[in-house]
mmCIF file of C-alpha atoms in Angstrom:
data_model
loop_
_atom_site.group_PDB
_atom_site.id
_atom_site.type_symbol
_atom_site.label_atom_id
_atom_site.label_comp_id
_atom_site.label_asym_id
_atom_site.label_seq_id
_atom_site.Cartn_x
_atom_site.Cartn_y
_atom_site.Cartn_z
ATOM 1 C CA MET A 1 99.391 124.555 81.858
ATOM 2 C CA SER A 2 101.844 126.575 83.967
ATOM 3 C CA GLU A 3 104.870 128.279 82.456
ATOM 4 C CA TYR A 4 108.044 129.299 84.257
ATOM 5 C CA THR A 5 111.315 130.763 83.105
ATOM 6 C CA LEU A 6 114.492 128.845 83.717
ATOM 7 C CA GLN A 7 115.538 131.496 86.246
ATOM 8 C CA GLN A 8 112.285 131.118 88.182
ATOM 9 C CA LEU A 9 112.799 127.374 88.368
ATOM 10 C CA ALA A 10 116.398 127.821 89.473
ATOM 11 C CA ASP A 11 115.322 130.231 92.203
ATOM 12 C CA HIS A 12 112.720 127.707 93.348
ATOM 13 C CA VAL A 13 115.347 124.984 93.876
ATOM 14 C CA GLY A 14 118.260 127.188 94.886
ATOM 15 C CA GLY A 15 120.216 126.439 91.715
ATOM 16 C CA GLU A 16 122.443 128.341 89.294
ATOM 17 C CA VAL A 17 121.414 128.992 85.692
ATOM 18 C CA ARG A 18 123.800 128.499 82.807
ATOM 19 C CA GLY A 19 122.486 129.707 79.443
ATOM 20 C CA ASN A 20 119.212 131.468 78.677
ATOM 21 C CA SER A 21 117.700 132.402 82.034
ATOM 22 C CA GLN A 22 114.449 133.545 80.359
ATOM 23 C CA LEU A 23 113.854 130.291 78.508
ATOM 24 C CA PRO A 24 110.164 129.309 79.011
ATOM 25 C CA ILE A 25 109.618 125.824 80.458
ATOM 26 C CA LEU A 26 106.193 124.159 80.268
ATOM 27 C CA ARG A 27 106.763 120.621 81.420
ATOM 28 C CA VAL A 28 109.171 117.991 82.725
ATOM 29 C CA ALA A 29 110.393 114.988 80.735
ATOM 30 C CA THR A 30 113.137 112.385 80.466
ATOM 31 C CA LEU A 31 116.324 113.068 78.558
ATOM 32 C CA GLN A 32 115.142 110.700 75.823
ATOM 33 C CA SER A 33 111.639 112.105 75.326
ATOM 34 C CA ALA A 34 112.092 115.804 76.107
ATOM 35 C CA THR A 35 111.462 118.548 73.571
ATOM 36 C CA GLY A 36 112.453 122.202 73.607
ATOM 37 C CA ASP A 37 109.707 123.289 76.025
ATOM 38 C CA ALA A 38 110.685 120.691 78.649
ATOM 39 C CA ILE A 39 113.280 120.376 81.370
ATOM 40 C CA ALA A 40 114.939 117.019 82.072
ATOM 41 C CA PHE A 41 117.458 115.918 84.679
ATOM 42 C CA LEU A 42 120.647 113.914 84.990
ATOM 43 C CA ALA A 43 121.014 112.293 88.400
ATOM 44 C CA ASN A 44 123.429 109.494 87.498
ATOM 45 C CA SER A 45 126.777 110.232 85.853
ATOM 46 C CA ARG A 46 126.617 106.922 83.971
ATOM 47 C CA TYR A 47 124.009 108.454 81.662
ATOM 48 C CA LYS A 48 125.976 111.628 80.907
ATOM 49 C CA SER A 49 126.358 110.611 77.271
ATOM 50 C CA GLN A 50 122.610 111.206 76.828
ATOM 51 C CA LEU A 51 123.253 114.935 77.177
ATOM 52 C CA GLU A 52 124.694 114.859 73.663
ATOM 53 C CA THR A 53 121.469 113.570 72.109
ATOM 54 C CA THR A 54 118.703 115.085 74.231
ATOM 55 C CA SER A 55 116.370 117.682 72.749
ATOM 56 C CA ALA A 56 115.421 119.095 76.159
ATOM 57 C CA GLY A 57 115.251 122.853 76.430
ATOM 58 C CA ALA A 58 117.216 122.622 79.671
ATOM 59 C CA VAL A 59 118.636 119.988 81.985
ATOM 60 C CA ILE A 60 119.054 119.870 85.758
ATOM 61 C CA VAL A 61 122.598 118.689 86.478
ATOM 62 C CA SER A 62 125.194 118.600 89.208
ATOM 63 C CA GLU A 63 128.214 120.854 88.786
ATOM 64 C CA ARG A 64 130.459 117.888 87.976
ATOM 65 C CA ASP A 65 128.097 116.600 85.269
ATOM 66 C CA ASP A 66 127.469 119.928 83.530
ATOM 67 C CA SER A 67 128.418 119.782 79.860
ATOM 68 C CA ASP A 68 128.735 122.057 76.845
ATOM 69 C CA ALA A 69 126.618 119.490 75.005
ATOM 70 C CA ILE A 70 123.570 121.283 76.450
ATOM 71 C CA ASP A 71 122.920 124.995 75.992
ATOM 72 C CA ASN A 72 120.830 125.588 79.101
ATOM 73 C CA ALA A 73 121.176 124.078 82.547
ATOM 74 C CA ILE A 74 120.296 124.481 86.199
ATOM 75 C CA ARG A 75 123.219 123.384 88.346
ATOM 76 C CA VAL A 76 122.366 122.039 91.798
ATOM 77 C CA SER A 77 123.902 119.709 94.368
ATOM 78 C CA ASN A 78 121.026 117.182 94.163
ATOM 79 C CA PRO A 79 119.502 117.021 90.648
ATOM 80 C CA TYR A 80 116.918 114.375 91.547
ATOM 81 C CA ALA A 81 115.482 116.384 94.448
ATOM 82 C CA ALA A 82 115.497 119.555 92.322
ATOM 83 C CA PHE A 83 113.648 117.709 89.573
ATOM 84 C CA ALA A 84 111.015 116.573 92.090
ATOM 85 C CA ARG A 85 110.439 120.139 93.293
ATOM 86 C CA ILE A 86 110.174 121.460 89.744
ATOM 87 C CA ALA A 87 107.851 118.610 88.771
ATOM 88 C CA GLN A 88 105.558 119.665 91.617
ATOM 89 C CA LEU A 89 105.389 123.174 90.175
ATOM 90 C CA LEU A 90 104.596 121.876 86.689
ATOM 91 C CA ASP A 91 102.250 119.108 87.814
ATOM 92 C CA THR A 92 99.240 118.741 85.505
ATOM 93 C CA THR A 93 97.377 116.139 87.592
ATOM 94 C CA PRO A 94 93.716 117.225 87.873
ATOM 95 C CA LYS A 95 91.909 117.497 91.184
ATOM 96 C CA PRO A 96 89.658 114.516 92.017
ATOM 97 C CA ALA A 97 86.627 116.829 92.279
ATOM 98 C CA LYS A 98 85.463 120.332 91.378
ATOM 99 C CA GLY A 99 83.000 122.061 93.663
ATOM 100 C CA VAL A 100 80.510 120.078 95.706
ATOM 101 C CA ALA A 101 78.477 117.529 93.699
ATOM 102 C CA GLU A 102 74.714 117.552 94.143
ATOM 103 C CA SER A 103 74.745 113.801 94.690
ATOM 104 C CA ALA A 104 77.155 114.073 97.627
ATOM 105 C CA LYS A 105 75.517 113.371 100.987
ATOM 106 C CA ILE A 106 76.865 115.598 103.752
ATOM 107 C CA ALA A 107 75.513 115.349 107.281
ATOM 108 C CA GLN A 108 74.177 118.588 108.736
ATOM 109 C CA SER A 109 76.480 118.236 111.728
ATOM 110 C CA ALA A 110 79.580 117.881 109.521
ATOM 111 C CA SER A 111 81.905 120.878 109.305
ATOM 112 C CA ILE A 112 83.228 121.682 105.820
ATOM 113 C CA GLY A 113 86.067 124.198 105.435
ATOM 114 C CA LYS A 114 86.675 126.787 102.754
ATOM 115 C CA ASN A 115 87.363 125.851 99.133
ATOM 116 C CA VAL A 116 86.573 122.167 99.692
ATOM 117 C CA SER A 117 85.579 120.036 96.689
ATOM 118 C CA ILE A 118 83.494 116.880 97.084
ATOM 119 C CA GLY A 119 82.806 114.417 94.255
ATOM 120 C CA GLU A 120 79.725 112.522 93.145
ATOM 121 C CA TYR A 121 78.038 110.143 95.620
ATOM 122 C CA THR A 122 80.502 110.781 98.408
ATOM 123 C CA VAL A 123 79.134 110.441 101.958
ATOM 124 C CA ILE A 124 80.367 112.557 104.852
ATOM 125 C CA ASP A 125 78.908 111.366 108.139
ATOM 126 C CA ASP A 126 77.830 113.056 111.371
ATOM 127 C CA GLY A 127 80.353 115.277 113.112
ATOM 128 C CA ALA A 128 83.079 114.892 110.486
ATOM 129 C CA ILE A 129 85.424 117.862 110.040
ATOM 130 C CA ILE A 130 86.993 118.636 106.655
ATOM 131 C CA GLY A 131 89.747 121.270 106.510
ATOM 132 C CA ASP A 132 90.204 124.060 104.002
ATOM 133 C CA ASN A 133 91.328 123.325 100.415
ATOM 134 C CA THR A 134 90.785 119.592 100.726
ATOM 135 C CA SER A 135 89.577 117.713 97.657
ATOM 136 C CA ILE A 136 87.547 114.513 98.021
ATOM 137 C CA GLY A 137 86.784 112.423 94.934
ATOM 138 C CA SER A 138 83.661 110.502 94.018
ATOM 139 C CA HIS A 139 82.289 107.514 95.947
ATOM 140 C CA CYS A 140 84.327 108.254 99.079
ATOM 141 C CA TYR A 141 83.131 107.703 102.658
ATOM 142 C CA ILE A 142 84.172 109.823 105.632
ATOM 143 C CA GLY A 143 82.985 108.324 108.913
ATOM 144 C CA SER A 144 81.420 110.057 111.876
ATOM 145 C CA GLU A 145 83.664 112.362 113.916
ATOM 146 C CA THR A 146 86.595 111.832 111.575
ATOM 147 C CA GLN A 147 88.859 114.852 111.162
ATOM 148 C CA ILE A 148 90.678 115.622 107.916
ATOM 149 C CA GLY A 149 93.103 118.533 107.808
ATOM 150 C CA SER A 150 93.654 121.167 105.155
ATOM 151 C CA GLY A 151 95.115 120.635 101.703
ATOM 152 C CA CYS A 152 94.395 116.885 101.589
ATOM 153 C CA THR A 153 93.526 114.915 98.454
ATOM 154 C CA LEU A 154 91.359 111.793 98.459
ATOM 155 C CA TRP A 155 90.966 110.025 95.136
ATOM 156 C CA SER A 156 87.824 108.133 94.197
ATOM 157 C CA GLY A 157 86.722 105.301 96.461
ATOM 158 C CA VAL A 158 88.718 106.161 99.577
ATOM 159 C CA LYS A 159 87.038 105.006 102.801
ATOM 160 C CA ILE A 160 87.944 106.542 106.155
ATOM 161 C CA TYR A 161 86.070 105.053 109.113
ATOM 162 C CA HIS A 162 84.815 106.810 112.239
ATOM 163 C CA ARG A 163 86.914 108.957 114.600
ATOM 164 C CA CYS A 164 90.080 108.804 112.533
ATOM 165 C CA VAL A 165 92.358 111.852 112.536
ATOM 166 C CA ILE A 166 94.148 112.952 109.375
ATOM 167 C CA GLY A 167 96.669 115.805 109.311
ATOM 168 C CA ASP A 168 97.352 118.432 106.654
ATOM 169 C CA ASP A 169 98.535 117.895 103.070
ATOM 170 C CA CYS A 170 97.940 114.146 102.988
ATOM 171 C CA LEU A 171 97.235 112.159 99.822
ATOM 172 C CA PHE A 172 95.119 108.987 99.671
ATOM 173 C CA HIS A 173 94.902 106.989 96.453
ATOM 174 C CA SER A 174 91.863 105.082 95.237
ATOM 175 C CA GLY A 175 90.710 102.105 97.231
ATOM 176 C CA SER A 176 92.692 102.895 100.357
ATOM 177 C CA ILE A 177 90.822 102.051 103.555
ATOM 178 C CA ILE A 178 91.668 103.773 106.810
ATOM 179 C CA GLY A 179 90.281 102.632 110.150
ATOM 180 C CA ALA A 180 88.799 99.214 109.436
ATOM 181 C CA ASP A 181 88.857 96.746 112.314
ATOM 182 C CA GLY A 182 92.127 95.163 113.238
ATOM 183 C CA PHE A 183 92.307 91.367 113.352
ATOM 184 C CA GLY A 184 91.359 90.977 117.004
ATOM 185 C CA TRP A 185 89.814 87.692 118.128
ATOM 186 C CA ALA A 186 89.926 85.585 121.297
ATOM 187 C CA PRO A 187 89.695 81.777 121.164
ATOM 188 C CA ASP A 188 86.761 80.429 123.186
ATOM 189 C CA ASN A 189 86.144 76.678 123.273
ATOM 190 C CA GLY A 190 87.021 76.200 119.627
ATOM 191 C CA LYS A 191 85.193 79.330 118.480
ATOM 192 C CA TRP A 192 86.398 82.856 117.795
ATOM 193 C CA LEU A 193 85.158 85.711 119.972
ATOM 194 C CA LYS A 194 85.490 89.143 118.346
ATOM 195 C CA ILE A 195 87.305 91.856 120.279
ATOM 196 C CA PRO A 196 85.874 95.306 119.467
ATOM 197 C CA GLN A 197 88.501 97.589 117.964
ATOM 198 C CA LEU A 198 88.062 100.800 119.941
ATOM 199 C CA GLY A 199 91.185 102.745 118.993
ATOM 200 C CA ARG A 200 91.629 105.126 116.077
ATOM 201 C CA VAL A 201 93.958 105.680 113.169
ATOM 202 C CA VAL A 202 95.979 108.885 113.559
ATOM 203 C CA ILE A 203 97.849 110.026 110.461
ATOM 204 C CA LYS A 204 100.028 113.122 110.792
ATOM 205 C CA ASP A 205 100.950 115.717 108.119
ATOM 206 C CA ASN A 206 102.346 115.115 104.616
ATOM 207 C CA VAL A 207 101.599 111.390 104.472
ATOM 208 C CA GLU A 208 100.830 109.545 101.232
ATOM 209 C CA ILE A 209 98.879 106.276 101.239
ATOM 210 C CA GLY A 210 98.912 104.147 98.079
ATOM 211 C CA ALA A 211 96.028 102.551 96.216
ATOM 212 C CA SER A 212 94.293 99.637 97.954
ATOM 213 C CA THR A 213 96.410 99.985 101.069
ATOM 214 C CA THR A 214 94.666 99.303 104.383
ATOM 215 C CA VAL A 215 95.447 100.828 107.758
ATOM 216 C CA ASP A 216 93.614 99.129 110.634
ATOM 217 C CA ARG A 217 92.353 101.028 113.654
ATOM 218 C CA GLY A 218 93.857 100.273 117.045
ATOM 219 C CA ALA A 219 92.368 97.728 119.397
ATOM 220 C CA LEU A 220 92.457 100.059 122.430
ATOM 221 C CA ASP A 221 95.264 102.529 121.680
ATOM 222 C CA ASP A 222 95.719 104.157 118.263
ATOM 223 C CA THR A 223 97.458 103.079 115.092
ATOM 224 C CA ILE A 224 99.815 105.977 114.292
ATOM 225 C CA ILE A 225 101.542 107.015 111.068
ATOM 226 C CA SER A 226 103.852 109.969 111.662
ATOM 227 C CA SER A 227 104.539 112.967 109.440
ATOM 228 C CA GLY A 228 106.318 112.559 106.131
ATOM 229 C CA CYS A 229 105.713 108.821 105.711
ATOM 230 C CA ILE A 230 105.072 107.382 102.256
ATOM 231 C CA ILE A 231 103.312 104.024 101.897
ATOM 232 C CA ASP A 232 102.967 102.315 98.519
ATOM 233 C CA ASN A 233 100.071 100.361 97.016
ATOM 234 C CA GLN A 234 98.516 97.226 98.519
ATOM 235 C CA CYS A 235 100.217 97.365 101.893
ATOM 236 C CA GLN A 236 98.661 96.124 105.141
ATOM 237 C CA ILE A 237 99.239 98.153 108.296
ATOM 238 C CA ALA A 238 97.753 96.214 111.209
ATOM 239 C CA HIS A 239 96.271 97.482 114.455
ATOM 240 C CA ASN A 240 98.399 99.465 116.896
ATOM 241 C CA VAL A 241 101.332 99.789 114.519
ATOM 242 C CA PHE A 242 103.491 102.873 115.052
ATOM 243 C CA ILE A 243 105.493 104.277 112.117
ATOM 244 C CA ASP A 244 107.832 107.142 112.880
ATOM 245 C CA GLU A 245 108.612 110.139 110.664
ATOM 246 C CA ASP A 246 109.777 109.990 107.032
ATOM 247 C CA THR A 247 109.694 106.221 106.666
ATOM 248 C CA ALA A 248 109.032 104.760 103.203
ATOM 249 C CA ILE A 249 107.273 101.418 102.679
ATOM 250 C CA ALA A 250 107.105 99.779 99.247
ATOM 251 C CA GLY A 251 104.203 97.809 97.797
ATOM 252 C CA CYS A 252 102.664 94.620 99.215
ATOM 253 C CA THR A 253 104.452 94.964 102.543
ATOM 254 C CA VAL A 254 102.727 93.694 105.699
ATOM 255 C CA LEU A 255 103.275 95.211 109.142
ATOM 256 C CA ALA A 256 101.785 92.937 111.796
ATOM 257 C CA GLY A 257 100.038 94.220 114.903
ATOM 258 C CA SER A 258 101.824 96.448 117.409
ATOM 259 C CA CYS A 259 105.154 96.568 115.597
ATOM 260 C CA ARG A 260 107.082 99.846 115.791
ATOM 261 C CA ILE A 261 109.077 101.248 112.888
ATOM 262 C CA GLY A 262 111.632 104.003 113.448
ATOM 263 C CA LYS A 263 112.393 107.214 111.590
ATOM 264 C CA ARG A 264 113.733 107.341 108.023
ATOM 265 C CA CYS A 265 113.439 103.610 107.462
ATOM 266 C CA MET A 266 113.058 102.177 103.955
ATOM 267 C CA ILE A 267 111.196 98.882 103.679
ATOM 268 C CA GLY A 268 111.352 97.041 100.349
ATOM 269 C CA GLY A 269 108.364 95.551 98.581
ATOM 270 C CA ALA A 270 106.669 92.331 99.707
ATOM 271 C CA SER A 271 108.387 92.426 103.081
ATOM 272 C CA ALA A 272 106.773 91.202 106.291
ATOM 273 C CA ILE A 273 107.449 92.632 109.753
ATOM 274 C CA ASN A 274 106.424 90.453 112.685
ATOM 275 C CA GLY A 275 104.087 91.748 115.361
ATOM 276 C CA HIS A 276 105.207 93.285 118.673
ATOM 277 C CA ILE A 277 108.779 93.966 117.541
ATOM 278 C CA SER A 278 110.648 97.235 116.992
ATOM 279 C CA VAL A 279 112.843 98.438 114.150
ATOM 280 C CA CYS A 280 115.170 101.298 115.054
ATOM 281 C CA ASP A 281 115.798 104.470 113.054
ATOM 282 C CA ASP A 282 117.613 104.545 109.692
ATOM 283 C CA VAL A 283 117.130 100.905 108.761
ATOM 284 C CA GLN A 284 116.915 99.738 105.153
ATOM 285 C CA ILE A 285 115.114 96.424 104.676
ATOM 286 C CA MET A 286 115.513 94.850 101.263
ATOM 287 C CA GLY A 287 112.522 93.549 99.322
ATOM 288 C CA PHE A 288 110.975 90.186 100.204
ATOM 289 C CA ALA A 289 112.520 90.308 103.680
ATOM 290 C CA MET A 290 110.936 88.609 106.675
ATOM 291 C CA VAL A 291 111.743 90.397 109.926
ATOM 292 C CA ILE A 292 110.973 88.190 112.920
ATOM 293 C CA LYS A 293 113.085 89.791 115.640
ATOM 294 C CA GLU A 294 113.943 93.311 116.717
ATOM 295 C CA ILE A 295 116.419 95.395 114.747
ATOM 296 C CA THR A 296 118.379 97.599 117.135
ATOM 297 C CA GLU A 297 121.192 98.886 114.894
ATOM 298 C CA SER A 298 120.796 100.998 111.758
ATOM 299 C CA GLY A 299 121.974 99.497 108.478
ATOM 300 C CA VAL A 300 120.861 97.311 105.585
ATOM 301 C CA TYR A 301 119.055 94.011 106.223
ATOM 302 C CA ALA A 302 117.938 91.304 103.805
ATOM 303 C CA SER A 303 116.429 87.812 103.711
ATOM 304 C CA GLY A 304 114.389 85.753 101.292
ATOM 305 C CA ILE A 305 115.318 83.105 98.732
ATOM 306 C CA PRO A 306 115.947 84.290 95.152
ATOM 307 C CA ALA A 307 114.385 82.464 92.223
ATOM 308 C CA SER A 308 116.386 79.670 90.572
ATOM 309 C CA GLY A 309 115.896 76.950 88.014
ATOM 310 C CA HIS A 310 113.325 74.314 88.993
ATOM 311 C CA ARG A 311 115.809 71.459 89.208
ATOM 312 C CA GLU A 312 118.222 73.525 91.288
ATOM 313 C CA TRP A 313 115.368 74.649 93.544
ATOM 314 C CA ARG A 314 114.241 71.043 94.115
ATOM 315 C CA ARG A 315 117.793 69.944 94.978
ATOM 316 C CA ASN A 316 118.245 72.819 97.391
ATOM 317 C CA GLY A 317 114.803 72.188 98.893
ATOM 318 C CA ALA A 318 115.711 68.566 99.552
ATOM 319 C CA ARG A 319 119.000 69.614 101.143
ATOM 320 C CA PHE A 320 117.259 72.178 103.287
ATOM 321 C CA ARG A 321 115.165 69.409 104.847
ATOM 322 C CA GLN A 322 118.397 67.602 105.730
ATOM 323 C CA LEU A 323 119.938 70.572 107.567
ATOM 324 C CA ASP A 324 118.841 69.420 111.024
ATOM 325 C CA ASP A 325 120.334 65.966 110.559
ATOM 326 C CA LEU A 326 123.513 67.532 109.180
ATOM 327 C CA PHE A 327 123.717 69.888 112.160
ATOM 328 C CA LYS A 328 123.385 66.980 114.590
ATOM 329 C CA ARG A 329 126.110 65.028 112.762
ATOM 330 C CA VAL A 330 128.488 68.011 112.874
ATOM 331 C CA LYS A 331 127.840 68.526 116.584
ATOM 332 C CA GLU A 332 128.556 64.846 117.214
ATOM 333 C CA LEU A 333 131.812 65.034 115.233
ATOM 334 C CA GLU A 334 132.840 68.160 117.161
ATOM 335 C CA LYS A 335 132.134 66.346 120.434
ATOM 336 C CA GLN A 336 134.192 63.364 119.336
ATOM 337 C CA ALA A 337 137.049 65.667 118.336
ATOM 338 C CA ASP A 338 136.950 67.389 121.721
ATOM 339 C CA ASP A 339 136.947 64.003 123.507
ATOM 340 C CA ASN A 340 139.965 62.863 121.507
ATOM 341 C CA ASN A 341 141.839 66.009 122.442
#
């Protein structure tokens, strides 16, 4: 377990110490659960009253929320971001593998960098390249000619197909599958004719892919996920999708083929983005949204029907089916009114 003084942590996040600068900090915690060896944070002024009851050794606060109720503090402009950086320093998550397991199967033509760890029963195929300081858990598969950069982490059961390209410092959670075939089929006299998926998946630096998320390879061109993107669990990224830098996608979201998502977008959980459309930069899409046409202006977008009581839902469902008739009646009344005028 790592130990840092309060001053060292403040220097790391560019903050100002109030109180005992040499206080040893071992871990991070919430205001409610923290003990004297932990540092907590206050990011929302509504919870300032919790400073009076916390047992945390120190708290990360903004200047306006600092309080004499706590003896030791790090004052910063963005407490939540400072907490994240400190949590990274004090992270106790183990590596998915230590050393290279005897049961791992590594092709002779594969290139393995320095300080790489590879777990039990993992297979690394012909011509694959693994960068320095990358850790690959058990039961993973790295396809032929796939390139993985340095400092990456693959948890158990990650599968990366052939010729994919992964940048540096990426994180893949268990069950994620990168480079499977996209859903490409041509109708032929009532039958389906498979279209070979010949593109790749290219994932740039500092990307995190959640558990059981799938990213399909391109049909001819590549599927591309740009640097800094974070994708939650159980998402589907279809073939030839392009996601620009620093976009965040929450769980169970589906991006259909060839859609393009801009920079710094935030897409809520269980959303669906139609194929072959573009979403511009700095768009926030609320959860359960269905995007079926291009979004060309930044802002917040929402759709979906919230849950309601069963009787109310049935009434509204019946009325929804009557909307077309109602529309026609209104148009007829408007026409009659215009004729009378």
